[in-house]
Amino acid sequence: MSRRYLINFDSAELPRIDTDFLVIGSGSAGLRAAIEANRHGDVVLITKGALQESSTRYAQGGIAVAMSEDDEIGFHVEDTLKAGAGLCNEKAVQIMVEEGIERVSELIQWGANFDKEGETLGFTQEAAHQRRRIVHRGDATGAETTHVLVTHLKKQKRIQVIEYAFAVDLMTQGNTCYGAAALIDNTLHCIFAKATILAAGGLGRIYQCTSNPKVATGDGFALAWRAGCEMMDMEFVQFHPTTLFLMGAPHFLISEALRGEGGTLISARGERFMGKYHELEELAPRDVVSRANLSEMELTDSPCVYLDITHLSPNFIQNRFPTIYHTCNQYGIDITTDLIPVRPGAHFMMGGVRTNMNAETGIRGLTACGEVACTGVHGANRLASNSLLECIVFGTRAGKAAAEYAGTLDTQVHASVRIQSYDESESSSDKFNDTSNPTVDVNTAQEIIRELMWRHAGILRNGEDLKKVADALAPLDRSISGNQIEALELQNMLEVARLITRIAIARTESRGGHYREDYAERDDTNWRKHLVVRRNEPTLRFEPV
Ligand code: SIN
């Protein structure tokens, strides 16, 4: 059995912080949850980097919301279910789409400056939406959303933000969560909270090519797994078809909105190719476009394909896509005249910590929201621009549920809890600080994981290769030592890479973000099921939708 805690500690011997609510993560889900919980008590929000740093900040496309005159809640629900390829939780989708309207209106009330057409909100188009329904601020909607939520959060009197604090593990006793152990200024602290909200974001950094920022190393998934949460749909990773591919440049996202505005994909031979792969061409589902890009890269023996938006006027491009325009310009590409070299990258995790409609996990006192959570809204594949919507809707719900739970507690009993992480018996080879095994440099081990996951547990998968990945990952943790943050992150990366691989081996069909070359068809007769896994249960559970 894998270890329960990464570091041995006794809470009685460590610096202690007490609060009503602990929020882990500062993306839009965490920020929104903190604002909500703050109505009911004191909040401590810890975040691994600076307050503004999260995947939200880099979101370009926008927020999908059924607010335009020709749109309806029913249409948005329909598109989301279709993208989710038969695995969405319909109730969760209905909640997200309905409450999303109120949540987006609230952002506007708090100062969000989304683009307008005349006096009314402007809506853009993205793949698989039957209406133009994406509200946006140029191509920097995530930055605008972060700015508005952070500004609003800072006006609240009872929220303490601790930046550069690394949550090492959730503290649990029995089936109750009491907060988290976190490294603050290199010292382990115990943060005791009546209720804990996990909003620690995604895991794209376990793949070699990803649109995700450095912080997205899957920590939240690993924390929840070790604490005994149910993890659901972990095989469904979404790859974005177009991230910038240039030597020396980051895999910067090239938004789907460019294809929404008529951008076309061109192979290294100069041919437009999407018509060969799907009737919706460039606006086909992301998994289809990602695979088509890979296939064309192989056919032309090229490391990338190209995106062409030169049919748009330079003025329009510079106003509508200023971030992409300026970023590409830094690397010598003028997107008003040049083709943009692109390739797919890991972008979003559909699965995660299983929650109910109120963002509650199976552990008392622990809610989860945002990318780390699996409410079932995305099913096997997320519809473009539904992620920020999910974050603000279920972030709010997580804050409310945390407050309700906290209201039921006997505060005295809670305050006297002591957590001793070495209580659980572990074999010596499982101990984090065991130094009897040879060590691998942390950067090298990270590269090994990223490369293995990219090559064999990424866009194209097959049983044989997945098993090779599983075998290669199995012994790696014995070689990792050290309590520095990079080593702890590495343990988390390894844990989530193993989970994804294990579940991807089990799903012998292709659906949404999970494509098996050896089982290339979708199999609704046998596989309209979720795969659920828990740390202390030796076998996977198969649960019909
Ligand atoms: C994009 O701008 O293409 C990304 C939007 C999203 O992932 O929802």
PDB file of C-alpha atoms in Angstrom, residues 6-153:
ATOM      1  CA  LEU A   6       4.533  12.295   2.665  1.00  0.00           C
ATOM      2  CA  ILE A   7       6.184  13.651   5.812  1.00  0.00           C
ATOM      3  CA  ASN A   8       6.126  12.272   9.343  1.00  0.00           C
ATOM      4  CA  PHE A   9       4.883  14.788  11.891  1.00  0.00           C
ATOM      5  CA  ASP A  10       3.053  15.253  15.152  1.00  0.00           C
ATOM      6  CA  SER A  11       0.750  18.268  15.116  1.00  0.00           C
ATOM      7  CA  ALA A  12       1.431  18.893  18.811  1.00  0.00           C
ATOM      8  CA  GLU A  13       5.045  19.654  17.975  1.00  0.00           C
ATOM      9  CA  LEU A  14       4.474  21.955  15.008  1.00  0.00           C
ATOM     10  CA  PRO A  15       3.443  25.578  14.625  1.00  0.00           C
ATOM     11  CA  ARG A  16      -0.346  25.622  14.484  1.00  0.00           C
ATOM     12  CA  ILE A  17      -2.831  27.903  12.721  1.00  0.00           C
ATOM     13  CA  ASP A  18      -6.549  27.714  13.544  1.00  0.00           C
ATOM     14  CA  THR A  19      -9.290  28.957  11.259  1.00  0.00           C
ATOM     15  CA  ASP A  20     -12.881  28.286  10.325  1.00  0.00           C
ATOM     16  CA  PHE A  21     -12.158  27.566   6.672  1.00  0.00           C
ATOM     17  CA  LEU A  22      -9.019  26.522   4.884  1.00  0.00           C
ATOM     18  CA  VAL A  23      -8.935  26.991   1.104  1.00  0.00           C
ATOM     19  CA  ILE A  24      -6.124  25.298  -0.823  1.00  0.00           C
ATOM     20  CA  GLY A  25      -5.528  26.970  -4.192  1.00  0.00           C
ATOM     21  CA  SER A  26      -6.058  30.383  -5.710  1.00  0.00           C
ATOM     22  CA  GLY A  27      -7.547  29.755  -9.141  1.00  0.00           C
ATOM     23  CA  SER A  28     -11.064  30.967  -9.837  1.00  0.00           C
ATOM     24  CA  ALA A  29     -12.612  28.047  -7.884  1.00  0.00           C
ATOM     25  CA  GLY A  30     -10.527  28.684  -4.770  1.00  0.00           C
ATOM     26  CA  LEU A  31     -10.986  32.460  -4.888  1.00  0.00           C
ATOM     27  CA  ARG A  32     -14.733  32.174  -5.377  1.00  0.00           C
ATOM     28  CA  ALA A  33     -15.023  29.549  -2.610  1.00  0.00           C
ATOM     29  CA  ALA A  34     -13.048  31.739  -0.217  1.00  0.00           C
ATOM     30  CA  ILE A  35     -15.295  34.726  -0.914  1.00  0.00           C
ATOM     31  CA  GLU A  36     -18.349  32.573  -0.197  1.00  0.00           C
ATOM     32  CA  ALA A  37     -16.986  30.941   2.960  1.00  0.00           C
ATOM     33  CA  ASN A  38     -15.924  34.345   4.258  1.00  0.00           C
ATOM     34  CA  ARG A  39     -19.583  35.264   4.700  1.00  0.00           C
ATOM     35  CA  HIS A  40     -19.665  32.690   7.481  1.00  0.00           C
ATOM     36  CA  GLY A  41     -16.291  32.847   9.192  1.00  0.00           C
ATOM     37  CA  ASP A  42     -12.542  33.328   9.030  1.00  0.00           C
ATOM     38  CA  VAL A  43     -10.738  31.975   5.997  1.00  0.00           C
ATOM     39  CA  VAL A  44      -7.108  31.057   5.464  1.00  0.00           C
ATOM     40  CA  LEU A  45      -6.268  30.662   1.774  1.00  0.00           C
ATOM     41  CA  ILE A  46      -2.959  29.013   0.972  1.00  0.00           C
ATOM     42  CA  THR A  47      -1.486  28.938  -2.484  1.00  0.00           C
ATOM     43  CA  LYS A  48       1.660  27.391  -3.857  1.00  0.00           C
ATOM     44  CA  GLY A  49       2.802  30.460  -5.784  1.00  0.00           C
ATOM     45  CA  ALA A  50       1.697  34.087  -5.917  1.00  0.00           C
ATOM     46  CA  LEU A  51      -2.006  34.724  -5.329  1.00  0.00           C
ATOM     47  CA  GLN A  52      -2.622  35.472  -9.015  1.00  0.00           C
ATOM     48  CA  GLU A  53      -0.787  32.401 -10.301  1.00  0.00           C
ATOM     49  CA  SER A  54      -3.044  29.566 -11.450  1.00  0.00           C
ATOM     50  CA  SER A  55      -4.360  27.945 -14.619  1.00  0.00           C
ATOM     51  CA  THR A  56      -7.277  30.395 -14.527  1.00  0.00           C
ATOM     52  CA  ARG A  57      -4.928  33.278 -15.177  1.00  0.00           C
ATOM     53  CA  TYR A  58      -3.831  31.772 -18.490  1.00  0.00           C
ATOM     54  CA  ALA A  59      -7.310  30.903 -19.763  1.00  0.00           C
ATOM     55  CA  GLN A  60      -7.758  32.700 -23.052  1.00  0.00           C
ATOM     56  CA  GLY A  61     -11.020  31.692 -24.708  1.00  0.00           C
ATOM     57  CA  GLY A  62     -13.579  32.821 -22.174  1.00  0.00           C
ATOM     58  CA  ILE A  63     -16.574  31.725 -20.166  1.00  0.00           C
ATOM     59  CA  ALA A  64     -19.392  29.836 -21.876  1.00  0.00           C
ATOM     60  CA  VAL A  65     -22.743  31.100 -20.647  1.00  0.00           C
ATOM     61  CA  ALA A  66     -26.237  31.029 -22.132  1.00  0.00           C
ATOM     62  CA  MET A  67     -26.839  34.773 -21.958  1.00  0.00           C
ATOM     63  CA  SER A  68     -27.160  35.846 -25.577  1.00  0.00           C
ATOM     64  CA  GLU A  69     -30.584  36.588 -27.011  1.00  0.00           C
ATOM     65  CA  ASP A  70     -30.643  33.605 -29.344  1.00  0.00           C
ATOM     66  CA  ASP A  71     -29.330  31.145 -26.751  1.00  0.00           C
ATOM     67  CA  GLU A  72     -31.092  28.926 -24.239  1.00  0.00           C
ATOM     68  CA  ILE A  73     -30.079  26.971 -21.167  1.00  0.00           C
ATOM     69  CA  GLY A  74     -31.275  23.842 -22.967  1.00  0.00           C
ATOM     70  CA  PHE A  75     -28.894  24.422 -25.903  1.00  0.00           C
ATOM     71  CA  HIS A  76     -25.913  24.873 -23.615  1.00  0.00           C
ATOM     72  CA  VAL A  77     -26.843  21.735 -21.645  1.00  0.00           C
ATOM     73  CA  GLU A  78     -27.213  19.821 -24.911  1.00  0.00           C
ATOM     74  CA  ASP A  79     -23.773  20.894 -26.196  1.00  0.00           C
ATOM     75  CA  THR A  80     -22.105  20.048 -22.880  1.00  0.00           C
ATOM     76  CA  LEU A  81     -23.667  16.564 -22.795  1.00  0.00           C
ATOM     77  CA  LYS A  82     -22.684  15.902 -26.383  1.00  0.00           C
ATOM     78  CA  ALA A  83     -19.068  16.896 -25.769  1.00  0.00           C
ATOM     79  CA  GLY A  84     -19.020  14.747 -22.608  1.00  0.00           C
ATOM     80  CA  ALA A  85     -19.576  11.634 -24.765  1.00  0.00           C
ATOM     81  CA  GLY A  86     -22.145   9.895 -22.604  1.00  0.00           C
ATOM     82  CA  LEU A  87     -20.437  10.265 -19.226  1.00  0.00           C
ATOM     83  CA  CYS A  88     -21.740  13.611 -17.945  1.00  0.00           C
ATOM     84  CA  ASN A  89     -23.795  13.893 -14.795  1.00  0.00           C
ATOM     85  CA  GLU A  90     -26.828  15.639 -16.255  1.00  0.00           C
ATOM     86  CA  LYS A  91     -27.912  17.151 -12.968  1.00  0.00           C
ATOM     87  CA  ALA A  92     -24.502  18.729 -12.462  1.00  0.00           C
ATOM     88  CA  VAL A  93     -24.566  20.094 -16.011  1.00  0.00           C
ATOM     89  CA  GLN A  94     -27.991  21.629 -15.464  1.00  0.00           C
ATOM     90  CA  ILE A  95     -26.784  23.290 -12.260  1.00  0.00           C
ATOM     91  CA  MET A  96     -23.644  24.667 -13.919  1.00  0.00           C
ATOM     92  CA  VAL A  97     -25.476  26.089 -16.917  1.00  0.00           C
ATOM     93  CA  GLU A  98     -28.347  27.593 -14.900  1.00  0.00           C
ATOM     94  CA  GLU A  99     -26.362  29.033 -11.995  1.00  0.00           C
ATOM     95  CA  GLY A 100     -23.610  30.119 -14.372  1.00  0.00           C
ATOM     96  CA  ILE A 101     -25.776  32.995 -15.541  1.00  0.00           C
ATOM     97  CA  GLU A 102     -25.997  34.408 -12.012  1.00  0.00           C
ATOM     98  CA  ARG A 103     -22.302  33.840 -11.341  1.00  0.00           C
ATOM     99  CA  VAL A 104     -21.165  35.566 -14.564  1.00  0.00           C
ATOM    100  CA  SER A 105     -23.547  38.481 -13.885  1.00  0.00           C
ATOM    101  CA  GLU A 106     -21.986  38.753 -10.423  1.00  0.00           C
ATOM    102  CA  LEU A 107     -18.479  38.928 -11.940  1.00  0.00           C
ATOM    103  CA  ILE A 108     -19.665  41.783 -14.145  1.00  0.00           C
ATOM    104  CA  GLN A 109     -21.148  43.494 -11.088  1.00  0.00           C
ATOM    105  CA  TRP A 110     -17.787  43.121  -9.329  1.00  0.00           C
ATOM    106  CA  GLY A 111     -16.092  44.887 -12.218  1.00  0.00           C
ATOM    107  CA  ALA A 112     -15.323  42.325 -14.949  1.00  0.00           C
ATOM    108  CA  ASN A 113     -14.822  44.230 -18.148  1.00  0.00           C
ATOM    109  CA  PHE A 114     -15.887  41.678 -20.752  1.00  0.00           C
ATOM    110  CA  ASP A 115     -15.898  42.706 -24.419  1.00  0.00           C
ATOM    111  CA  LYS A 116     -19.039  44.330 -25.713  1.00  0.00           C
ATOM    112  CA  GLU A 117     -20.708  44.748 -29.042  1.00  0.00           C
ATOM    113  CA  GLY A 118     -22.281  48.160 -28.781  1.00  0.00           C
ATOM    114  CA  GLU A 119     -23.979  48.331 -25.405  1.00  0.00           C
ATOM    115  CA  THR A 120     -24.400  44.588 -24.869  1.00  0.00           C
ATOM    116  CA  LEU A 121     -22.045  41.717 -24.100  1.00  0.00           C
ATOM    117  CA  GLY A 122     -20.185  40.318 -27.105  1.00  0.00           C
ATOM    118  CA  PHE A 123     -20.190  36.548 -27.550  1.00  0.00           C
ATOM    119  CA  THR A 124     -17.629  34.575 -29.505  1.00  0.00           C
ATOM    120  CA  GLN A 125     -17.735  31.102 -31.061  1.00  0.00           C
ATOM    121  CA  GLU A 126     -15.815  27.982 -30.046  1.00  0.00           C
ATOM    122  CA  ALA A 127     -15.881  24.375 -31.218  1.00  0.00           C
ATOM    123  CA  ALA A 128     -18.987  22.260 -30.535  1.00  0.00           C
ATOM    124  CA  HIS A 129     -21.140  25.202 -29.350  1.00  0.00           C
ATOM    125  CA  GLN A 130     -24.303  25.615 -31.412  1.00  0.00           C
ATOM    126  CA  ARG A 131     -24.451  29.306 -30.472  1.00  0.00           C
ATOM    127  CA  ARG A 132     -21.950  32.120 -30.054  1.00  0.00           C
ATOM    128  CA  ARG A 133     -21.953  32.056 -26.252  1.00  0.00           C
ATOM    129  CA  ILE A 134     -18.440  32.726 -25.001  1.00  0.00           C
ATOM    130  CA  VAL A 135     -18.044  35.942 -23.011  1.00  0.00           C
ATOM    131  CA  HIS A 136     -14.458  37.087 -23.068  1.00  0.00           C
ATOM    132  CA  ARG A 137     -12.020  39.886 -22.490  1.00  0.00           C
ATOM    133  CA  GLY A 138      -9.962  39.862 -25.681  1.00  0.00           C
ATOM    134  CA  ASP A 139      -7.898  36.685 -25.400  1.00  0.00           C
ATOM    135  CA  ALA A 140      -7.145  37.221 -21.704  1.00  0.00           C
ATOM    136  CA  THR A 141     -10.415  36.274 -20.012  1.00  0.00           C
ATOM    137  CA  GLY A 142      -8.668  34.286 -17.296  1.00  0.00           C
ATOM    138  CA  ALA A 143      -6.468  37.228 -16.359  1.00  0.00           C
ATOM    139  CA  GLU A 144      -9.542  39.472 -16.157  1.00  0.00           C
ATOM    140  CA  THR A 145     -11.443  36.915 -14.045  1.00  0.00           C
ATOM    141  CA  THR A 146      -8.470  36.503 -11.708  1.00  0.00           C
ATOM    142  CA  HIS A 147      -8.102  40.256 -11.374  1.00  0.00           C
ATOM    143  CA  VAL A 148     -11.777  40.740 -10.494  1.00  0.00           C
ATOM    144  CA  LEU A 149     -11.890  37.878  -7.983  1.00  0.00           C
ATOM    145  CA  VAL A 150      -8.596  38.862  -6.327  1.00  0.00           C
ATOM    146  CA  THR A 151      -9.705  42.486  -6.054  1.00  0.00           C
ATOM    147  CA  HIS A 152     -13.016  41.412  -4.527  1.00  0.00           C
ATOM    148  CA  LEU A 153     -11.305  38.960  -2.182  1.00  0.00           C
TER     149      LEU A 153
END
